[in-house]
Coordinates of C-alpha atoms in Angstrom, one line a residue:
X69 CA -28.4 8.9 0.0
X70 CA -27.5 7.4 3.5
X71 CA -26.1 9.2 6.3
X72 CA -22.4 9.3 7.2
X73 CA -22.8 7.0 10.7
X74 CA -24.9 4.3 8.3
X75 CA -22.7 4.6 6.0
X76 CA -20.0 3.9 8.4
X77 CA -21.6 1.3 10.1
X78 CA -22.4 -1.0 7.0
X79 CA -18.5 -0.7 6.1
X80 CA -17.5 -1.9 8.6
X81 CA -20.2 -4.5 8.8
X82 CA -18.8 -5.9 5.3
X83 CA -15.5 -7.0 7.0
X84 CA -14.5 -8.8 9.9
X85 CA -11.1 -8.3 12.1
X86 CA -8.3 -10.1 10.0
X87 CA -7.2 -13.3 12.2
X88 CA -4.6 -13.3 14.6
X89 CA -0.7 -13.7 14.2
X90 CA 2.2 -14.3 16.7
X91 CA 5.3 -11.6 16.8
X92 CA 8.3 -10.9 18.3
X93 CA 7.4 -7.6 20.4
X94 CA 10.1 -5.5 19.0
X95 CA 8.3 -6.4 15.9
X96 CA 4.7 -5.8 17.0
X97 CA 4.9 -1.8 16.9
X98 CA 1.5 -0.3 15.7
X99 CA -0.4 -3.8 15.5
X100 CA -3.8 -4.1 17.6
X101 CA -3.8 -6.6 20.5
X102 CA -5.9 -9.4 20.5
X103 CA -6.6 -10.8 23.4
X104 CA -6.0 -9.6 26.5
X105 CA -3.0 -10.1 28.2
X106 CA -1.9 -10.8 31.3
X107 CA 1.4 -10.9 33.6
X108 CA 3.5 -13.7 33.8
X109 CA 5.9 -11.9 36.7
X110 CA 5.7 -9.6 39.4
X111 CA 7.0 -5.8 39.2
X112 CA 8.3 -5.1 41.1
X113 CA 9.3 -8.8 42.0
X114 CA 10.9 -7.4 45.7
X115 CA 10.8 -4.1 47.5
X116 CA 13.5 -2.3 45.4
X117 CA 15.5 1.2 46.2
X118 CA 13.7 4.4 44.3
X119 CA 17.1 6.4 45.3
X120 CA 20.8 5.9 45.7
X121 CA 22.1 5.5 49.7
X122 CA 21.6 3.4 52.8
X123 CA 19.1 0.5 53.7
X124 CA 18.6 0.5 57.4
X125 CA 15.6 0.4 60.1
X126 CA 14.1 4.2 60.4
X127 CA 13.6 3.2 64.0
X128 CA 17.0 3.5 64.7
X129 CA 16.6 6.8 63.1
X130 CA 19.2 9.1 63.7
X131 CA 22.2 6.9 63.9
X132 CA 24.4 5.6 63.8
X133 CA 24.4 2.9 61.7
X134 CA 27.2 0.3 60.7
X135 CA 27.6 -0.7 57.2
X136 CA 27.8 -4.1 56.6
X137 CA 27.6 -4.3 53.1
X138 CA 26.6 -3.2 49.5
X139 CA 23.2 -4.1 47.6
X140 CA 23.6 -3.0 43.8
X141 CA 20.8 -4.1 41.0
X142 CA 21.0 -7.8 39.8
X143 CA 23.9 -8.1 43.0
X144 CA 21.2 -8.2 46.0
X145 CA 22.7 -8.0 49.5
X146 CA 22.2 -11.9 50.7
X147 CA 21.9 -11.1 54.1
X148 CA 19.2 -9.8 56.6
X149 CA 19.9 -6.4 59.0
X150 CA 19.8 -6.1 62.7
X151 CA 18.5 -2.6 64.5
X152 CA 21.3 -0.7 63.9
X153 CA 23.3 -2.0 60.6
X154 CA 22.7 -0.7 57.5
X155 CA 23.8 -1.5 53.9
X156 CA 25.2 0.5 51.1
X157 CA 22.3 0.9 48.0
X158 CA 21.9 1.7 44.5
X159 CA 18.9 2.8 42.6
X160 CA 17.0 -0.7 41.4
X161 CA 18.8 -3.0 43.9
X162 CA 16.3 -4.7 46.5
X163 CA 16.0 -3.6 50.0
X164 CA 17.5 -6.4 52.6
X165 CA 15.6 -8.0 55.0
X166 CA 15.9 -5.7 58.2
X167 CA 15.7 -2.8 56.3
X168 CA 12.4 -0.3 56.2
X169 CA 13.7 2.7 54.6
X170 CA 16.5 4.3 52.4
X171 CA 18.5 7.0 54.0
X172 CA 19.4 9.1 50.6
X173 CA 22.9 9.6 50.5
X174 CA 22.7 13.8 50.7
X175 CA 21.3 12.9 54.0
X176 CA 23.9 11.2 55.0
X177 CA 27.5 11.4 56.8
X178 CA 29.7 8.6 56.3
X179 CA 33.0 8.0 58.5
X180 CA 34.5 4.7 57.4
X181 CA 32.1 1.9 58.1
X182 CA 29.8 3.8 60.4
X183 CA 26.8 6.5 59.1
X184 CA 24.4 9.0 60.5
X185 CA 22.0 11.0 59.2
X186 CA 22.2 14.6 58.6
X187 CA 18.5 15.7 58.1
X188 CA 16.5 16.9 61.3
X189 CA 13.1 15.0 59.8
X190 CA 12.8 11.8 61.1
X191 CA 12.7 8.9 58.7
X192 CA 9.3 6.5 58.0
X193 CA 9.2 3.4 56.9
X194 CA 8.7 3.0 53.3
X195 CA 10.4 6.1 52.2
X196 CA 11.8 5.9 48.6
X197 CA 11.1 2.0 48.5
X198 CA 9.1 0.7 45.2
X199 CA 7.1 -2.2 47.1
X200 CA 6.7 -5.7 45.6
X201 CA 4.4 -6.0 43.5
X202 CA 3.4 -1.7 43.3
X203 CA 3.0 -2.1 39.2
X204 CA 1.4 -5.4 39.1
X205 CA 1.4 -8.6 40.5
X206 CA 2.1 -11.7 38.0
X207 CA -1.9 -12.8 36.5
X208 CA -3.4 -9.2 36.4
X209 CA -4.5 -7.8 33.2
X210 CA -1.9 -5.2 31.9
X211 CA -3.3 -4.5 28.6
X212 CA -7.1 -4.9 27.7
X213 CA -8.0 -6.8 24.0
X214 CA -7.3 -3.7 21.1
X215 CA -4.8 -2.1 22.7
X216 CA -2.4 -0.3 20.2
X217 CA 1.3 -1.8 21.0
X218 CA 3.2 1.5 21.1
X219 CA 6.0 2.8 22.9
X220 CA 4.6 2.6 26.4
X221 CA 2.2 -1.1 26.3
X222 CA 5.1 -2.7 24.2
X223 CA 7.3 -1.9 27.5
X224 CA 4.7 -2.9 29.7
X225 CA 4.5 -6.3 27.9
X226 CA 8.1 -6.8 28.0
X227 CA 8.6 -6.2 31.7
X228 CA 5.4 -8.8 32.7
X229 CA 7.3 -11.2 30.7
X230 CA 6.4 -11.4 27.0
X231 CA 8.5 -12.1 24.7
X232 CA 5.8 -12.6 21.9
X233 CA 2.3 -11.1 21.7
X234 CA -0.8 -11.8 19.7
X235 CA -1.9 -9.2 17.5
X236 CA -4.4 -8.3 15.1
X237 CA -2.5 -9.3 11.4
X238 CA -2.3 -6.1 9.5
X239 CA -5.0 -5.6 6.3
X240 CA -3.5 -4.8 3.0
X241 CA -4.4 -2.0 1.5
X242 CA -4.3 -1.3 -2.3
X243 CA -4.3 2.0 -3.8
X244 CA -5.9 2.7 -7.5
X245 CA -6.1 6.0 -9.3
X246 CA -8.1 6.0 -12.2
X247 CA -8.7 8.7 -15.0
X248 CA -7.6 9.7 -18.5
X249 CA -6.0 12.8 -17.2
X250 CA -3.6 11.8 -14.4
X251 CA 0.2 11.1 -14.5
X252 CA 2.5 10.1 -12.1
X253 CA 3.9 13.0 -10.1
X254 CA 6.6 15.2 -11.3
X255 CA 5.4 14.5 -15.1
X256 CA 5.2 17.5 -17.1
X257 CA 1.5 18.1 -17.8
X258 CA -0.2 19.5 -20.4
X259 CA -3.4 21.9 -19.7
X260 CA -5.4 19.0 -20.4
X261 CA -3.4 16.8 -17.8
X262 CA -3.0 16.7 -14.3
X263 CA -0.7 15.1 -11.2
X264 CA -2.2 12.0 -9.9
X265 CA -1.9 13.8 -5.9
X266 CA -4.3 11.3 -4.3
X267 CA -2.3 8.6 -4.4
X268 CA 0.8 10.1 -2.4
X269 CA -1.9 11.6 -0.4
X270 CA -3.3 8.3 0.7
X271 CA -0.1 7.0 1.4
X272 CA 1.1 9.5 3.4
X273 CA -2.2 9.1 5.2
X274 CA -1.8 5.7 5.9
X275 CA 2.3 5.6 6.5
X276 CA 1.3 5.5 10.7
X277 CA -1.7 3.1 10.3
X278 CA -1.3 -0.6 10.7
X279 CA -1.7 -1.8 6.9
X280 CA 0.5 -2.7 3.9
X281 CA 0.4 -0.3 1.4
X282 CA 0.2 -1.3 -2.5
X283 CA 0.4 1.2 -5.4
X284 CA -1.5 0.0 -8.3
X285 CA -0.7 3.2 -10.1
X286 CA -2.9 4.7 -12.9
X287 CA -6.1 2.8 -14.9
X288 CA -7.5 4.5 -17.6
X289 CA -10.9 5.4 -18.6
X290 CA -11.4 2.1 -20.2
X291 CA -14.0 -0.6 -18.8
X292 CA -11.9 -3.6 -20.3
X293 CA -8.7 -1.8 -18.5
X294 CA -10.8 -1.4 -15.2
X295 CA -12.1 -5.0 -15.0
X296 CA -9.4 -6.6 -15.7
X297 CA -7.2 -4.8 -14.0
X298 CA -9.3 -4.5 -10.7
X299 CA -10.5 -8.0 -11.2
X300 CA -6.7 -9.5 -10.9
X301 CA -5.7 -7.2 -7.6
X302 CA -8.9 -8.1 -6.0
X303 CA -7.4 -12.0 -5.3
X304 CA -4.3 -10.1 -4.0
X305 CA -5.4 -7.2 -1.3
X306 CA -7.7 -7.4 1.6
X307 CA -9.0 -3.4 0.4
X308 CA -8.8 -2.0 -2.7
X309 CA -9.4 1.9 -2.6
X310 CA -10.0 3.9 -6.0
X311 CA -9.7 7.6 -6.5
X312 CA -12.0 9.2 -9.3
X313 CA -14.6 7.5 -11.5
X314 CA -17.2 7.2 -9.0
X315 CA -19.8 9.7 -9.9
X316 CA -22.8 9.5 -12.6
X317 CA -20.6 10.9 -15.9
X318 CA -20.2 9.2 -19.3
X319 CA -16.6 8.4 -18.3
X320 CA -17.2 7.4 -14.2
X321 CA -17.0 3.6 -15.5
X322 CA -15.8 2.2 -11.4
X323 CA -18.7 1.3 -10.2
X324 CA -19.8 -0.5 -13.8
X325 CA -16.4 -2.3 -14.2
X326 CA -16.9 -3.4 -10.5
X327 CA -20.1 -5.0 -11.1
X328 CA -19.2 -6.7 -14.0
X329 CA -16.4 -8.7 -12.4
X330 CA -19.2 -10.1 -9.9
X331 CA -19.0 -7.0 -7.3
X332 CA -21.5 -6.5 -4.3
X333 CA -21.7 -2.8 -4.0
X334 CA -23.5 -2.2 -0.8
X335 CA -24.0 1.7 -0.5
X336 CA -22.9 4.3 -3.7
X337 CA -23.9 8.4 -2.4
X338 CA -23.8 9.5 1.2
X339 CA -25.3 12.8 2.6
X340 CA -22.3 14.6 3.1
X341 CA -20.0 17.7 1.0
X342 CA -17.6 16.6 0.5
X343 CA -17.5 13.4 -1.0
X344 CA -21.3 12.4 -2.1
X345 CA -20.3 9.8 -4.4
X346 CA -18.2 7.5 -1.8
X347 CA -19.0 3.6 -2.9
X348 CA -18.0 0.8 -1.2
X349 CA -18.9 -3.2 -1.8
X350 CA -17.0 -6.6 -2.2
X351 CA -15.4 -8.9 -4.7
X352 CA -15.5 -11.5 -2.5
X353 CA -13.6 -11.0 0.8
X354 CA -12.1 -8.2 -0.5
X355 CA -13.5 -4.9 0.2
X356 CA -13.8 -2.3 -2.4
X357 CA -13.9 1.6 -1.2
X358 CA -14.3 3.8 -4.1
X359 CA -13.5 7.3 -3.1
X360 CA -14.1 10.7 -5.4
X361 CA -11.5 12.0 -7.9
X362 CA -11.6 15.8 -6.5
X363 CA -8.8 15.9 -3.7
X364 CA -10.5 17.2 -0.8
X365 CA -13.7 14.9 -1.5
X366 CA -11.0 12.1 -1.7
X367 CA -9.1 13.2 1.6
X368 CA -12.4 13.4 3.5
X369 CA -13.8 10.1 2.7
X370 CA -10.9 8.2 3.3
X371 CA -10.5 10.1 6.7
X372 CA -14.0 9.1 7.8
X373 CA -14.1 5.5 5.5
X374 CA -10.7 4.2 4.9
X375 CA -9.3 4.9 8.4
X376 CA -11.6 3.5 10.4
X377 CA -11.9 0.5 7.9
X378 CA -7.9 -0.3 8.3
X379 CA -7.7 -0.1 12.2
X380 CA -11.2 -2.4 12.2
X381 CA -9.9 -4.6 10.6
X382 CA -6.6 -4.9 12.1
X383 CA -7.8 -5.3 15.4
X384 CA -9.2 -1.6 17.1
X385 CA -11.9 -1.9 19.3
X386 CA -12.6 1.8 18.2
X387 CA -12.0 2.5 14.9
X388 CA -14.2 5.9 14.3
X389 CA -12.6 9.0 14.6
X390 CA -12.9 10.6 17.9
X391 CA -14.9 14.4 18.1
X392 CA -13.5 17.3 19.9
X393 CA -15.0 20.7 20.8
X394 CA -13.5 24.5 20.3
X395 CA -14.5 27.8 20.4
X396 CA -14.8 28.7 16.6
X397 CA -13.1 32.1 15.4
X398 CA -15.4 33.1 12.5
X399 CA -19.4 32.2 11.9
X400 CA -20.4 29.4 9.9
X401 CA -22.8 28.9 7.9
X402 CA -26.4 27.3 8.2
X403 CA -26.7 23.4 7.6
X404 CA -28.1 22.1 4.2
X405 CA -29.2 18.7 3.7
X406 CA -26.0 17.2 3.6
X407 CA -23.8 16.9 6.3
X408 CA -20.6 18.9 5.9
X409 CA -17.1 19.1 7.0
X410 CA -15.1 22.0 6.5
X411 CA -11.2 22.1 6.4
X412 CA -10.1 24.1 9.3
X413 CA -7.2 24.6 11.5
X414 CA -7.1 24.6 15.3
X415 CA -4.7 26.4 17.6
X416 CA -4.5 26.9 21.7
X417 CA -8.0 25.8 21.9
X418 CA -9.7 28.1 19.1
X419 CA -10.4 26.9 15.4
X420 CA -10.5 29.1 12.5
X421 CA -12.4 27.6 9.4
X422 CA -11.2 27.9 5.7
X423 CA -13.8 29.9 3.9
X424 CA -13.4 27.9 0.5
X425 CA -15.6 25.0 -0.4
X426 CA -14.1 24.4 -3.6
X427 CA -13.6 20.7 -2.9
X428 CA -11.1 20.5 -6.1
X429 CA -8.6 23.5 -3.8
X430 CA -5.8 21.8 -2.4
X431 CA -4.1 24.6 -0.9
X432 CA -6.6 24.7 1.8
X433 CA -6.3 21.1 3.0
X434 CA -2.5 21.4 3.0
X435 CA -2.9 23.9 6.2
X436 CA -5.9 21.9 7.3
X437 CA -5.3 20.1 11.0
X438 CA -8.8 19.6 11.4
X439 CA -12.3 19.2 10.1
X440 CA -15.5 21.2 12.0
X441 CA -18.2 18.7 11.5
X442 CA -21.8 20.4 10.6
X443 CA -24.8 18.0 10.8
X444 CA -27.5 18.1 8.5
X445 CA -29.9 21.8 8.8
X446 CA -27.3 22.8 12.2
X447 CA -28.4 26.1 12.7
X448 CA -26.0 29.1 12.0
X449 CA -22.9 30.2 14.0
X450 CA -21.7 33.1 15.6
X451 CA -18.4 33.3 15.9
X452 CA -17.2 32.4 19.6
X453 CA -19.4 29.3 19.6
X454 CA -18.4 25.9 20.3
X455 CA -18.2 23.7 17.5
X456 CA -17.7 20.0 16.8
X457 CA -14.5 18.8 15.0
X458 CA -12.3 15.9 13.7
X459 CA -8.8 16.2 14.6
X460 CA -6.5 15.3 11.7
X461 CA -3.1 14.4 13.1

């Protein structure tokens, strides 16, 4: 068996980032940028009002002042100010020449075309003015090579002047559940028979990553069934993922149908609970994860295999899951030879550990908003220590 990080590492070693497309950037939510890129504009291109009320010269400061004019955004006042003229301003709209402050209009007192202030504090220049160029000036670097295009960097792009971006193309991803038991959800079952839940659980764990999501459905037990079957998606997706079949029984037939359809499997068992049996190769560019049947051992693996294989490949710089630290509320127990990671559930800084390790309970996971990492042979823990975790969502 190989440790989690090498295992890790030679996943993401079997595939490289997917190339690069061009989108409109009200269409390039959740894609990875690549590239850097840089601002074709100023912002602000002037010295803009912060505040609604008068543009003037503070050293005129306290009045009065005659208004001779109006500067609103998009409708700039065209001329310039002498020492004591000021003009009427909106938030947005630039600040005349002449003009080195705003007087805010519940400051001032207004009697036809004249204006003093009202406030005792004398004005400085600068007040409630956004300067030229305070956000950035047209070629900086706003956004850095990786960066996910949400809310915030897809406004950012807009306002230094992009209309398109390029972005990592998203991988597609699909998803394979194989056994004799499973049916589709909401089938009756007999005792013998069971739900097929990792498929919906996959897709809901991928529903905010940047893929495409493909549902194979169910493949039987059967090696002609599995090869053929796997053998035709594998021109069609950049990652197949499988659920179940992996282990060492008489009916685990993934990793044999894989290999007879010309499969490179690069690792098969990792040191961890749950999830040992986690495989992962090629069919030729396509990568091939093949996760545990057992729900928790399934939900694990992908969060610390599938994940960080998606968001590599579309484009992240950092595709690992990030570690946190809490104060745990109950002991845990001593490290074996296989590093495990319990279901848990974090609140207001503390995190409480499910005591099951039944990696076949899904009750547990359902609550579960975290997972407390513990290494190989970590050494027991009281509770009130500080632990290492994986935060889930």
């Amino acid at each position: 068996m190989i440790s989690v990080a090498e295992a890790q590492a030679r996943l993401l070693a079997l595939a490289s980032p997917l190339p690069s497309v061009e989108l409109e950037l009200a269409k390039a939510a959740r894609h990875y940028l690549h590239g850097p890129l840089h601002a074709k504009r100023t912002q602000p291109a002037a010295d803009l009002s912060a505040m609604d009320g008068y543009a003037l010269s503070s050293a005129a400061f306290p009045g009065p002042w005659h208004v001779i004019g109006e500067s609103a955004a998009g409708r700039p006042f065209a001329g310039a100010l002498e020492h004591n003229q000021a003009v009427r301003i909106f938030t947005g709209a630039h600040v005349p020449a002449g003009a080195d402050t705003i007087l805010i209009q519940e400051d001032a007192a207004r009697d036809g075309d004249t204006v003093m202030a009202t406030a005792k504090d004398t004005l400085a220049p600068g007040m409630h003015i956004r300067t030229a160029g305070g956000d950035f000036s047209s070629g900086d670097t706003v956004l850095a090579t990786g960066t996910m295009l949400e809310a915030g960097p897809c406004a950012l792009a807009a306002m230094a002047g992009h209309g398109t971006v390029r972005v990592g193309r998203w991988p597609h991803v699909t998803i394979v559940a194989t056994g004799d038991e499973l049916l589709p959800p909401g089938r009756e079952c007999s005792a013998a028979e069971i739900p097929s839940s990792n498929s919906p659980m996959l897709h809901a764990m991928l529903s905010n990553l940047p893929c495409e999501i493909m549902d194979a459905g169910i493949i039987a037990d059967r090696l002609t069934d599995l090869e053929t079957r796997l053998s035709a998606l594998a021109s069609t997706t950049d990652i197949i993922v499988t659920t179940g079949g992996a282990s060492v029984g008489d009916h685990d037939l993934v990793q044999t149908a894989l290999r007879n359809i010309g499969a490179d499997i690069d690792f098969w068992k990792v040191a961890m609970r749950p999830g040992k049996p986690v495989m992962a190769g090629k069919i030729g560019d396509t990568i091939v994860l093949g996760l545990p049947g057992n729900p928790s051992s399934a939900f694990v693996t992908a969060f610390l295999f599938l994940l960080p294989l998606i968001r590599h490949m579309a484009g992240s710089l950092s595709p690992l899951p990030e570690i946190f630290e809490a104060k745990s509320d109950n002991p845990l127990f001593q490290g074996g030879n296989r590093a495990e990671y319990v279901r848990a559930r974090v609140e207001g800084g503390a995190i409480t550990a499910f005591t099951t390790r039944d990696s076949g309970l899904v009750s547990p996971l359902s609550h579960s908003n975290a997972l407390i990492i513990r290494d190989v042979d970590a050494p027991a823990t009281p509770s009130g220590a500080a632990v290492q975790y994986h935060r889930l969502f």
